[in-house]
PDB file with one MODEL, atoms N, CA, C and O in Angstrom:
MODEL        1
ATOM      1  N   MET A   1     319.967 121.574 -32.479  1.00  0.00           N
ATOM      2  CA  MET A   1     318.684 121.475 -31.807  1.00  0.00           C
ATOM      3  C   MET A   1     318.691 120.227 -30.933  1.00  0.00           C
ATOM      4  O   MET A   1     319.063 119.144 -31.385  1.00  0.00           O
ATOM      5  N   THR A   2     318.277 120.386 -29.679  1.00  0.00           N
ATOM      6  CA  THR A   2     318.238 119.240 -28.773  1.00  0.00           C
ATOM      7  C   THR A   2     317.013 118.383 -29.060  1.00  0.00           C
ATOM      8  O   THR A   2     316.087 118.795 -29.759  1.00  0.00           O
ATOM      9  N   SER A   3     317.037 117.191 -28.503  1.00  0.00           N
ATOM     10  CA  SER A   3     315.912 116.275 -28.667  1.00  0.00           C
ATOM     11  C   SER A   3     314.630 116.884 -28.094  1.00  0.00           C
ATOM     12  O   SER A   3     313.564 116.778 -28.700  1.00  0.00           O
ATOM     13  N   ARG A   4     314.737 117.522 -26.924  1.00  0.00           N
ATOM     14  CA  ARG A   4     313.572 118.167 -26.288  1.00  0.00           C
ATOM     15  C   ARG A   4     313.017 119.291 -27.168  1.00  0.00           C
ATOM     16  O   ARG A   4     311.803 119.461 -27.281  1.00  0.00           O
ATOM     17  N   GLU A   5     313.914 120.049 -27.783  1.00  0.00           N
ATOM     18  CA  GLU A   5     313.469 121.136 -28.665  1.00  0.00           C
ATOM     19  C   GLU A   5     312.745 120.570 -29.889  1.00  0.00           C
ATOM     20  O   GLU A   5     311.739 121.117 -30.341  1.00  0.00           O
ATOM     21  N   ARG A   6     313.273 119.474 -30.410  1.00  0.00           N
ATOM     22  CA  ARG A   6     312.648 118.834 -31.570  1.00  0.00           C
ATOM     23  C   ARG A   6     311.266 118.297 -31.189  1.00  0.00           C
ATOM     24  O   ARG A   6     310.303 118.454 -31.939  1.00  0.00           O
ATOM     25  N   GLN A   7     311.181 117.664 -30.016  1.00  0.00           N
ATOM     26  CA  GLN A   7     309.896 117.142 -29.548  1.00  0.00           C
ATOM     27  C   GLN A   7     308.892 118.274 -29.354  1.00  0.00           C
ATOM     28  O   GLN A   7     307.740 118.177 -29.779  1.00  0.00           O
ATOM     29  N   GLY A   8     309.344 119.353 -28.706  1.00  0.00           N
ATOM     30  CA  GLY A   8     308.475 120.509 -28.496  1.00  0.00           C
ATOM     31  C   GLY A   8     308.013 121.119 -29.808  1.00  0.00           C
ATOM     32  O   GLY A   8     306.871 121.564 -29.929  1.00  0.00           O
ATOM     33  N   GLY A   9     308.907 121.138 -30.791  1.00  0.00           N
ATOM     34  CA  GLY A   9     308.547 121.649 -32.113  1.00  0.00           C
ATOM     35  C   GLY A   9     307.451 120.818 -32.756  1.00  0.00           C
ATOM     36  O   GLY A   9     306.524 121.360 -33.358  1.00  0.00           O
ATOM     37  N   HIS A  10     307.557 119.495 -32.630  1.00  0.00           N
ATOM     38  CA  HIS A  10     306.522 118.614 -33.177  1.00  0.00           C
ATOM     39  C   HIS A  10     305.194 118.822 -32.447  1.00  0.00           C
ATOM     40  O   HIS A  10     304.134 118.841 -33.072  1.00  0.00           O
ATOM     41  N   ILE A  11     305.257 118.977 -31.133  1.00  0.00           N
ATOM     42  CA  ILE A  11     304.019 119.158 -30.364  1.00  0.00           C
ATOM     43  C   ILE A  11     303.328 120.457 -30.768  1.00  0.00           C
ATOM     44  O   ILE A  11     302.113 120.480 -30.966  1.00  0.00           O
ATOM     45  N   LYS A  12     304.097 121.531 -30.889  1.00  0.00           N
ATOM     46  CA  LYS A  12     303.506 122.815 -31.295  1.00  0.00           C
ATOM     47  C   LYS A  12     302.959 122.744 -32.722  1.00  0.00           C
ATOM     48  O   LYS A  12     301.900 123.299 -33.014  1.00  0.00           O
ATOM     49  N   ALA A  13     303.683 122.061 -33.602  1.00  0.00           N
ATOM     50  CA  ALA A  13     303.220 121.910 -34.984  1.00  0.00           C
ATOM     51  C   ALA A  13     301.942 121.072 -35.033  1.00  0.00           C
ATOM     52  O   ALA A  13     301.027 121.380 -35.797  1.00  0.00           O
ATOM     53  N   TRP A  14     301.874 120.017 -34.221  1.00  0.00           N
ATOM     54  CA  TRP A  14     300.668 119.183 -34.163  1.00  0.00           C
ATOM     55  C   TRP A  14     299.480 120.000 -33.662  1.00  0.00           C
ATOM     56  O   TRP A  14     298.391 119.925 -34.232  1.00  0.00           O
ATOM     57  N   GLU A  15     299.687 120.795 -32.580  1.00  0.00           N
ATOM     58  CA  GLU A  15     298.595 121.616 -32.036  1.00  0.00           C
ATOM     59  C   GLU A  15     298.069 122.590 -33.090  1.00  0.00           C
ATOM     60  O   GLU A  15     296.862 122.816 -33.186  1.00  0.00           O
ATOM     61  N   ALA A  16     298.969 123.158 -33.868  1.00  0.00           N
ATOM     62  CA  ALA A  16     298.573 124.135 -34.895  1.00  0.00           C
ATOM     63  C   ALA A  16     297.943 123.466 -36.118  1.00  0.00           C
ATOM     64  O   ALA A  16     297.212 124.107 -36.874  1.00  0.00           O
ATOM     65  N   SER A  17     298.229 122.180 -36.307  1.00  0.00           N
ATOM     66  CA  SER A  17     297.785 121.494 -37.528  1.00  0.00           C
ATOM     67  C   SER A  17     296.295 121.171 -37.551  1.00  0.00           C
ATOM     68  O   SER A  17     295.695 121.100 -38.623  1.00  0.00           O
ATOM     69  N   GLY A  18     295.698 120.977 -36.386  1.00  0.00           N
ATOM     70  CA  GLY A  18     294.296 120.563 -36.343  1.00  0.00           C
ATOM     71  C   GLY A  18     294.099 119.082 -36.621  1.00  0.00           C
ATOM     72  O   GLY A  18     292.964 118.607 -36.667  1.00  0.00           O
ATOM     73  N   LEU A  19     295.189 118.349 -36.809  1.00  0.00           N
ATOM     74  CA  LEU A  19     295.113 116.911 -37.072  1.00  0.00           C
ATOM     75  C   LEU A  19     295.006 116.135 -35.766  1.00  0.00           C
ATOM     76  O   LEU A  19     295.344 116.644 -34.698  1.00  0.00           O
ATOM     77  N   SER A  20     294.535 114.901 -35.867  1.00  0.00           N
ATOM     78  CA  SER A  20     294.587 114.013 -34.707  1.00  0.00           C
ATOM     79  C   SER A  20     296.054 113.642 -34.486  1.00  0.00           C
ATOM     80  O   SER A  20     296.887 113.808 -35.378  1.00  0.00           O
ATOM     81  N   GLN A  21     296.357 113.142 -33.297  1.00  0.00           N
ATOM     82  CA  GLN A  21     297.741 112.724 -33.030  1.00  0.00           C
ATOM     83  C   GLN A  21     298.162 111.641 -34.019  1.00  0.00           C
ATOM     84  O   GLN A  21     299.269 111.671 -34.556  1.00  0.00           O
ATOM     85  N   ALA A  22     297.266 110.690 -34.250  1.00  0.00           N
ATOM     86  CA  ALA A  22     297.596 109.579 -35.153  1.00  0.00           C
ATOM     87  C   ALA A  22     297.897 110.089 -36.561  1.00  0.00           C
ATOM     88  O   ALA A  22     298.862 109.651 -37.186  1.00  0.00           O
ATOM     89  N   ALA A  23     297.075 111.011 -37.061  1.00  0.00           N
ATOM     90  CA  ALA A  23     297.282 111.539 -38.417  1.00  0.00           C
ATOM     91  C   ALA A  23     298.584 112.327 -38.493  1.00  0.00           C
ATOM     92  O   ALA A  23     299.331 112.191 -39.462  1.00  0.00           O
ATOM     93  N   TYR A  24     298.866 113.148 -37.486  1.00  0.00           N
ATOM     94  CA  TYR A  24     300.109 113.925 -37.487  1.00  0.00           C
ATOM     95  C   TYR A  24     301.312 112.983 -37.478  1.00  0.00           C
ATOM     96  O   TYR A  24     302.265 113.172 -38.235  1.00  0.00           O
ATOM     97  N   CYS A  25     301.259 111.971 -36.618  1.00  0.00           N
ATOM     98  CA  CYS A  25     302.382 111.028 -36.529  1.00  0.00           C
ATOM     99  C   CYS A  25     302.576 110.284 -37.845  1.00  0.00           C
ATOM    100  O   CYS A  25     303.706 110.092 -38.294  1.00  0.00           O
ATOM    101  N   ARG A  26     301.485 109.871 -38.456  1.00  0.00           N
ATOM    102  CA  ARG A  26     301.564 109.171 -39.742  1.00  0.00           C
ATOM    103  C   ARG A  26     302.203 110.072 -40.797  1.00  0.00           C
ATOM    104  O   ARG A  26     303.071 109.632 -41.551  1.00  0.00           O
ATOM    105  N   ASP A  27     301.769 111.341 -40.847  1.00  0.00           N
ATOM    106  CA  ASP A  27     302.294 112.287 -41.842  1.00  0.00           C
ATOM    107  C   ASP A  27     303.768 112.615 -41.636  1.00  0.00           C
ATOM    108  O   ASP A  27     304.468 112.962 -42.587  1.00  0.00           O
ATOM    109  N   HIS A  28     304.245 112.504 -40.384  1.00  0.00           N
ATOM    110  CA  HIS A  28     305.625 112.897 -40.077  1.00  0.00           C
ATOM    111  C   HIS A  28     306.527 111.712 -39.720  1.00  0.00           C
ATOM    112  O   HIS A  28     307.661 111.899 -39.278  1.00  0.00           O
ATOM    113  N   GLY A  29     306.019 110.500 -39.914  1.00  0.00           N
ATOM    114  CA  GLY A  29     306.829 109.307 -39.677  1.00  0.00           C
ATOM    115  C   GLY A  29     307.197 109.099 -38.217  1.00  0.00           C
ATOM    116  O   GLY A  29     308.282 108.607 -37.908  1.00  0.00           O
ATOM    117  N   LEU A  30     306.290 109.474 -37.316  1.00  0.00           N
ATOM    118  CA  LEU A  30     306.546 109.330 -35.882  1.00  0.00           C
ATOM    119  C   LEU A  30     305.728 108.181 -35.314  1.00  0.00           C
ATOM    120  O   LEU A  30     304.618 107.912 -35.772  1.00  0.00           O
ATOM    121  N   ASN A  31     306.283 107.509 -34.318  1.00  0.00           N
ATOM    122  CA  ASN A  31     305.544 106.484 -33.601  1.00  0.00           C
ATOM    123  C   ASN A  31     304.532 107.183 -32.699  1.00  0.00           C
ATOM    124  O   ASN A  31     304.904 108.054 -31.913  1.00  0.00           O
ATOM    125  N   SER A  32     303.249 106.811 -32.805  1.00  0.00           N
ATOM    126  CA  SER A  32     302.201 107.517 -32.056  1.00  0.00           C
ATOM    127  C   SER A  32     302.337 107.331 -30.547  1.00  0.00           C
ATOM    128  O   SER A  32     301.997 108.236 -29.785  1.00  0.00           O
ATOM    129  N   LYS A  33     302.828 106.175 -30.105  1.00  0.00           N
ATOM    130  CA  LYS A  33     303.019 105.967 -28.661  1.00  0.00           C
ATOM    131  C   LYS A  33     304.165 106.834 -28.146  1.00  0.00           C
ATOM    132  O   LYS A  33     304.080 107.403 -27.058  1.00  0.00           O
ATOM    133  N   THR A  34     305.218 106.931 -28.918  1.00  0.00           N
ATOM    134  CA  THR A  34     306.341 107.796 -28.547  1.00  0.00           C
ATOM    135  C   THR A  34     305.883 109.246 -28.489  1.00  0.00           C
ATOM    136  O   THR A  34     306.225 109.979 -27.562  1.00  0.00           O
ATOM    137  N   PHE A  35     305.105 109.653 -29.489  1.00  0.00           N
ATOM    138  CA  PHE A  35     304.585 111.022 -29.509  1.00  0.00           C
ATOM    139  C   PHE A  35     303.707 111.280 -28.280  1.00  0.00           C
ATOM    140  O   PHE A  35     303.779 112.353 -27.681  1.00  0.00           O
ATOM    141  N   GLY A  36     302.888 110.311 -27.908  1.00  0.00           N
ATOM    142  CA  GLY A  36     302.048 110.433 -26.711  1.00  0.00           C
ATOM    143  C   GLY A  36     302.885 110.628 -25.456  1.00  0.00           C
ATOM    144  O   GLY A  36     302.519 111.405 -24.574  1.00  0.00           O
ATOM    145  N   ASN A  37     304.017 109.917 -25.375  1.00  0.00           N
ATOM    146  CA  ASN A  37     304.929 110.091 -24.234  1.00  0.00           C
ATOM    147  C   ASN A  37     305.531 111.490 -24.236  1.00  0.00           C
ATOM    148  O   ASN A  37     305.640 112.125 -23.186  1.00  0.00           O
ATOM    149  N   TRP A  38     305.921 111.968 -25.407  1.00  0.00           N
ATOM    150  CA  TRP A  38     306.467 113.333 -25.515  1.00  0.00           C
ATOM    151  C   TRP A  38     305.433 114.342 -25.031  1.00  0.00           C
ATOM    152  O   TRP A  38     305.750 115.261 -24.276  1.00  0.00           O
ATOM    153  N   LEU A  39     304.190 114.156 -25.478  1.00  0.00           N
ATOM    154  CA  LEU A  39     303.119 115.089 -25.138  1.00  0.00           C
ATOM    155  C   LEU A  39     302.855 115.094 -23.630  1.00  0.00           C
ATOM    156  O   LEU A  39     302.684 116.158 -23.035  1.00  0.00           O
ATOM    157  N   ARG A  40     302.822 113.921 -23.016  1.00  0.00           N
ATOM    158  CA  ARG A  40     302.601 113.829 -21.567  1.00  0.00           C
ATOM    159  C   ARG A  40     303.722 114.532 -20.810  1.00  0.00           C
ATOM    160  O   ARG A  40     303.459 115.283 -19.871  1.00  0.00           O
ATOM    161  N   THR A  41     304.967 114.294 -21.209  1.00  0.00           N
ATOM    162  CA  THR A  41     306.111 114.944 -20.565  1.00  0.00           C
ATOM    163  C   THR A  41     306.047 116.452 -20.759  1.00  0.00           C
ATOM    164  O   THR A  41     306.280 117.211 -19.818  1.00  0.00           O
ATOM    165  N   TYR A  42     305.734 116.889 -21.967  1.00  0.00           N
ATOM    166  CA  TYR A  42     305.637 118.318 -22.282  1.00  0.00           C
ATOM    167  C   TYR A  42     304.577 118.989 -21.409  1.00  0.00           C
ATOM    168  O   TYR A  42     304.810 120.063 -20.854  1.00  0.00           O
ATOM    169  N   ARG A  43     303.425 118.358 -21.292  1.00  0.00           N
ATOM    170  CA  ARG A  43     302.335 118.935 -20.485  1.00  0.00           C
ATOM    171  C   ARG A  43     302.684 118.950 -19.002  1.00  0.00           C
ATOM    172  O   ARG A  43     302.345 119.901 -18.298  1.00  0.00           O
ATOM    173  N   ASP A  44     303.357 117.909 -18.522  1.00  0.00           N
ATOM    174  CA  ASP A  44     303.788 117.888 -17.115  1.00  0.00           C
ATOM    175  C   ASP A  44     304.740 119.038 -16.827  1.00  0.00           C
ATOM    176  O   ASP A  44     304.616 119.711 -15.803  1.00  0.00           O
ATOM    177  N   VAL A  45     305.689 119.264 -17.726  1.00  0.00           N
ATOM    178  CA  VAL A  45     306.658 120.356 -17.551  1.00  0.00           C
ATOM    179  C   VAL A  45     305.940 121.698 -17.582  1.00  0.00           C
ATOM    180  O   VAL A  45     306.230 122.576 -16.769  1.00  0.00           O
ATOM    181  N   GLN A  46     304.999 121.861 -18.520  1.00  0.00           N
ATOM    182  CA  GLN A  46     304.255 123.121 -18.617  1.00  0.00           C
ATOM    183  C   GLN A  46     303.448 123.374 -17.346  1.00  0.00           C
ATOM    184  O   GLN A  46     303.373 124.505 -16.867  1.00  0.00           O
ATOM    185  N   LYS A  47     302.850 122.324 -16.808  1.00  0.00           N
ATOM    186  CA  LYS A  47     302.028 122.456 -15.605  1.00  0.00           C
ATOM    187  C   LYS A  47     302.874 122.902 -14.418  1.00  0.00           C
ATOM    188  O   LYS A  47     302.437 123.730 -13.619  1.00  0.00           O
ATOM    189  N   HIS A  48     304.079 122.358 -14.300  1.00  0.00           N
ATOM    190  CA  HIS A  48     304.950 122.681 -13.169  1.00  0.00           C
ATOM    191  C   HIS A  48     305.699 123.995 -13.349  1.00  0.00           C
ATOM    192  O   HIS A  48     306.289 124.497 -12.393  1.00  0.00           O
ATOM    193  N   ASN A  49     305.689 124.553 -14.533  1.00  0.00           N
ATOM    194  CA  ASN A  49     306.375 125.823 -14.776  1.00  0.00           C
ATOM    195  C   ASN A  49     305.438 127.023 -14.721  1.00  0.00           C
ATOM    196  O   ASN A  49     305.821 128.127 -15.106  1.00  0.00           O
ATOM    197  N   GLN A  50     304.213 126.814 -14.244  1.00  0.00           N
ATOM    198  CA  GLN A  50     303.269 127.925 -14.130  1.00  0.00           C
ATOM    199  C   GLN A  50     303.746 128.879 -13.041  1.00  0.00           C
ATOM    200  O   GLN A  50     304.190 128.433 -11.984  1.00  0.00           O
ATOM    201  N   PRO A  51     303.661 130.184 -13.285  1.00  0.00           N
ATOM    202  CA  PRO A  51     304.084 131.136 -12.259  1.00  0.00           C
ATOM    203  C   PRO A  51     303.167 131.067 -11.044  1.00  0.00           C
ATOM    204  O   PRO A  51     301.971 130.798 -11.158  1.00  0.00           O
ATOM    205  N   ILE A  52     303.745 131.311  -9.906  1.00  0.00           N
ATOM    206  CA  ILE A  52     302.986 131.322  -8.662  1.00  0.00           C
ATOM    207  C   ILE A  52     302.340 132.690  -8.514  1.00  0.00           C
ATOM    208  O   ILE A  52     303.003 133.718  -8.656  1.00  0.00           O
ATOM    209  N   SER A  53     301.055 132.698  -8.231  1.00  0.00           N
ATOM    210  CA  SER A  53     300.391 133.982  -8.013  1.00  0.00           C
ATOM    211  C   SER A  53     300.206 134.188  -6.513  1.00  0.00           C
ATOM    212  O   SER A  53     299.801 133.280  -5.787  1.00  0.00           O
ATOM    213  N   LEU A  54     300.505 135.373  -6.080  1.00  0.00           N
ATOM    214  CA  LEU A  54     300.396 135.702  -4.666  1.00  0.00           C
ATOM    215  C   LEU A  54     299.116 136.483  -4.420  1.00  0.00           C
ATOM    216  O   LEU A  54     298.688 137.284  -5.252  1.00  0.00           O
ATOM    217  N   ILE A  55     298.521 136.240  -3.280  1.00  0.00           N
ATOM    218  CA  ILE A  55     297.308 136.945  -2.891  1.00  0.00           C
ATOM    219  C   ILE A  55     297.678 137.932  -1.794  1.00  0.00           C
ATOM    220  O   ILE A  55     298.296 137.541  -0.804  1.00  0.00           O
ATOM    221  N   PRO A  56     297.312 139.207  -1.947  1.00  0.00           N
ATOM    222  CA  PRO A  56     297.644 140.182  -0.905  1.00  0.00           C
ATOM    223  C   PRO A  56     296.940 139.826   0.407  1.00  0.00           C
ATOM    224  O   PRO A  56     295.790 139.387   0.414  1.00  0.00           O
ATOM    225  N   ALA A  57     297.636 140.021   1.482  1.00  0.00           N
ATOM    226  CA  ALA A  57     297.074 139.753   2.806  1.00  0.00           C
ATOM    227  C   ALA A  57     297.107 141.027   3.632  1.00  0.00           C
ATOM    228  O   ALA A  57     298.078 141.784   3.595  1.00  0.00           O
ATOM    229  N   LYS A  58     296.040 141.252   4.372  1.00  0.00           N
ATOM    230  CA  LYS A  58     295.998 142.407   5.261  1.00  0.00           C
ATOM    231  C   LYS A  58     296.347 141.911   6.654  1.00  0.00           C
ATOM    232  O   LYS A  58     295.716 140.996   7.184  1.00  0.00           O
ATOM    233  N   ILE A  59     297.353 142.526   7.229  1.00  0.00           N
ATOM    234  CA  ILE A  59     297.807 142.128   8.560  1.00  0.00           C
ATOM    235  C   ILE A  59     297.347 143.178   9.555  1.00  0.00           C
ATOM    236  O   ILE A  59     297.656 144.363   9.431  1.00  0.00           O
ATOM    237  N   THR A  60     296.609 142.714  10.537  1.00  0.00           N
ATOM    238  CA  THR A  60     296.123 143.608  11.581  1.00  0.00           C
ATOM    239  C   THR A  60     296.988 143.408  12.819  1.00  0.00           C
ATOM    240  O   THR A  60     297.090 142.288  13.320  1.00  0.00           O
ATOM    241  N   PRO A  61     297.619 144.481  13.325  1.00  0.00           N
ATOM    242  CA  PRO A  61     298.457 144.329  14.511  1.00  0.00           C
ATOM    243  C   PRO A  61     297.622 143.928  15.727  1.00  0.00           C
ATOM    244  O   PRO A  61     296.473 144.340  15.885  1.00  0.00           O
ATOM    245  N   VAL A  62     298.228 143.130  16.557  1.00  0.00           N
ATOM    246  CA  VAL A  62     297.583 142.676  17.785  1.00  0.00           C
ATOM    247  C   VAL A  62     298.261 143.372  18.954  1.00  0.00           C
ATOM    248  O   VAL A  62     299.486 143.487  18.996  1.00  0.00           O
ATOM    249  N   ALA A  63     297.459 143.832  19.899  1.00  0.00           N
ATOM    250  CA  ALA A  63     298.021 144.480  21.090  1.00  0.00           C
ATOM    251  C   ALA A  63     298.861 143.472  21.857  1.00  0.00           C
ATOM    252  O   ALA A  63     298.485 142.307  21.993  1.00  0.00           O
ATOM    253  N   SER A  64     299.991 143.927  22.351  1.00  0.00           N
ATOM    254  CA  SER A  64     300.857 143.018  23.096  1.00  0.00           C
ATOM    255  C   SER A  64     300.263 142.755  24.474  1.00  0.00           C
ATOM    256  O   SER A  64     299.620 143.616  25.075  1.00  0.00           O
ATOM    257  N   VAL A  65     300.493 141.572  24.939  1.00  0.00           N
ATOM    258  CA  VAL A  65     299.989 141.155  26.245  1.00  0.00           C
ATOM    259  C   VAL A  65     301.184 140.943  27.150  1.00  0.00           C
ATOM    260  O   VAL A  65     302.157 140.292  26.768  1.00  0.00           O
ATOM    261  N   SER A  66     301.109 141.489  28.339  1.00  0.00           N
ATOM    262  CA  SER A  66     302.196 141.253  29.286  1.00  0.00           C
ATOM    263  C   SER A  66     301.690 140.319  30.368  1.00  0.00           C
ATOM    264  O   SER A  66     300.490 140.248  30.633  1.00  0.00           O
ATOM    265  N   GLY A  67     302.581 139.631  30.966  1.00  0.00           N
ATOM    266  CA  GLY A  67     302.221 138.684  32.004  1.00  0.00           C
ATOM    267  C   GLY A  67     303.271 137.601  32.080  1.00  0.00           C
ATOM    268  O   GLY A  67     304.460 137.846  31.879  1.00  0.00           O
ATOM    269  N   TYR A  68     302.809 136.392  32.376  1.00  0.00           N
ATOM    270  CA  TYR A  68     303.754 135.292  32.468  1.00  0.00           C
ATOM    271  C   TYR A  68     303.080 134.000  32.037  1.00  0.00           C
ATOM    272  O   TYR A  68     301.858 133.909  31.918  1.00  0.00           O
ATOM    273  N   LEU A  69     303.909 133.028  31.812  1.00  0.00           N
ATOM    274  CA  LEU A  69     303.463 131.697  31.428  1.00  0.00           C
ATOM    275  C   LEU A  69     303.909 130.756  32.523  1.00  0.00           C
ATOM    276  O   LEU A  69     305.080 130.752  32.902  1.00  0.00           O
ATOM    277  N   LYS A  70     302.983 129.953  33.040  1.00  0.00           N
ATOM    278  CA  LYS A  70     303.313 129.021  34.118  1.00  0.00           C
ATOM    279  C   LYS A  70     303.062 127.608  33.622  1.00  0.00           C
ATOM    280  O   LYS A  70     301.983 127.295  33.118  1.00  0.00           O
ATOM    281  N   LEU A  71     304.076 126.757  33.771  1.00  0.00           N
ATOM    282  CA  LEU A  71     303.991 125.361  33.357  1.00  0.00           C
ATOM    283  C   LEU A  71     304.182 124.497  34.590  1.00  0.00           C
ATOM    284  O   LEU A  71     305.223 124.566  35.243  1.00  0.00           O
ATOM    285  N   ARG A  72     303.182 123.682  34.915  1.00  0.00           N
ATOM    286  CA  ARG A  72     303.272 122.774  36.065  1.00  0.00           C
ATOM    287  C   ARG A  72     303.402 121.352  35.541  1.00  0.00           C
ATOM    288  O   ARG A  72     302.570 120.888  34.762  1.00  0.00           O
ATOM    289  N   CYS A  73     304.433 120.677  35.967  1.00  0.00           N
ATOM    290  CA  CYS A  73     304.687 119.298  35.549  1.00  0.00           C
ATOM    291  C   CYS A  73     304.121 118.339  36.586  1.00  0.00           C
ATOM    292  O   CYS A  73     303.936 118.704  37.747  1.00  0.00           O
ATOM    293  N   SER A  74     303.849 117.112  36.159  1.00  0.00           N
ATOM    294  CA  SER A  74     303.256 116.124  37.058  1.00  0.00           C
ATOM    295  C   SER A  74     304.176 115.760  38.215  1.00  0.00           C
ATOM    296  O   SER A  74     303.697 115.291  39.247  1.00  0.00           O
ATOM    297  N   GLY A  75     305.466 115.960  38.077  1.00  0.00           N
ATOM    298  CA  GLY A  75     306.414 115.640  39.147  1.00  0.00           C
ATOM    299  C   GLY A  75     306.482 116.722  40.219  1.00  0.00           C
ATOM    300  O   GLY A  75     307.299 116.626  41.134  1.00  0.00           O
ATOM    301  N   GLY A  76     305.640 117.747  40.124  1.00  0.00           N
ATOM    302  CA  GLY A  76     305.633 118.809  41.110  1.00  0.00           C
ATOM    303  C   GLY A  76     306.498 120.001  40.738  1.00  0.00           C
ATOM    304  O   GLY A  76     306.538 120.982  41.481  1.00  0.00           O
ATOM    305  N   HIS A  77     307.183 119.943  39.621  1.00  0.00           N
ATOM    306  CA  HIS A  77     308.022 121.062  39.189  1.00  0.00           C
ATOM    307  C   HIS A  77     307.166 122.129  38.509  1.00  0.00           C
ATOM    308  O   HIS A  77     306.186 121.816  37.832  1.00  0.00           O
ATOM    309  N   THR A  78     307.543 123.373  38.695  1.00  0.00           N
ATOM    310  CA  THR A  78     306.845 124.498  38.075  1.00  0.00           C
ATOM    311  C   THR A  78     307.857 125.372  37.358  1.00  0.00           C
ATOM    312  O   THR A  78     308.943 125.639  37.874  1.00  0.00           O
ATOM    313  N   LEU A  79     307.489 125.817  36.156  1.00  0.00           N
ATOM    314  CA  LEU A  79     308.338 126.719  35.391  1.00  0.00           C
ATOM    315  C   LEU A  79     307.514 127.952  35.070  1.00  0.00           C
ATOM    316  O   LEU A  79     306.442 127.845  34.474  1.00  0.00           O
ATOM    317  N   GLU A  80     308.006 129.124  35.459  1.00  0.00           N
ATOM    318  CA  GLU A  80     307.324 130.380  35.172  1.00  0.00           C
ATOM    319  C   GLU A  80     308.209 131.217  34.271  1.00  0.00           C
ATOM    320  O   GLU A  80     309.391 131.412  34.554  1.00  0.00           O
ATOM    321  N   LEU A  81     307.629 131.717  33.172  1.00  0.00           N
ATOM    322  CA  LEU A  81     308.362 132.556  32.232  1.00  0.00           C
ATOM    323  C   LEU A  81     307.620 133.870  32.066  1.00  0.00           C
ATOM    324  O   LEU A  81     306.401 133.897  31.899  1.00  0.00           O
ATOM    325  N   SER A  82     308.371 134.952  32.114  1.00  0.00           N
ATOM    326  CA  SER A  82     307.797 136.268  31.884  1.00  0.00           C
ATOM    327  C   SER A  82     307.629 136.463  30.386  1.00  0.00           C
ATOM    328  O   SER A  82     308.501 136.075  29.609  1.00  0.00           O
ATOM    329  N   THR A  83     306.516 137.061  29.974  1.00  0.00           N
ATOM    330  CA  THR A  83     306.292 137.322  28.550  1.00  0.00           C
ATOM    331  C   THR A  83     306.794 138.695  28.147  1.00  0.00           C
ATOM    332  O   THR A  83     306.587 139.115  27.009  1.00  0.00           O
ATOM    333  N   ASN A  84     307.445 139.398  29.051  1.00  0.00           N
ATOM    334  CA  ASN A  84     307.990 140.730  28.743  1.00  0.00           C
ATOM    335  C   ASN A  84     309.349 140.605  28.119  1.00  0.00           C
ATOM    336  O   ASN A  84     309.972 141.615  27.789  1.00  0.00           O
TER     337      ASN A  84
ENDMDL
END
C-alpha cells in the first residue's frame, strides 16, 4: 500500500467515523496537523478530478457572403482580397 493510499484510507475512515479530526487523530496516533495537510491535498485532488460536463450547443448556419475586403494603409497602399 502506498503512502497516498494509506492517507486516503484514513480520510475515508475519519469521514465514516463521525469523529472530529482531533479525536480521530488521537485514536489512531496521527498528528492532527499532518492529517489536516493530507485532507487538504486529498480534497484538492478530488476537486481537480471532477469530470467535465459538456453543454449541447445549437449551431445555426449563416448564409455565405460574397464580395471583397479592402484594406487601406496610411502610406497610400491598398490591399483588396476576394472573399470567394
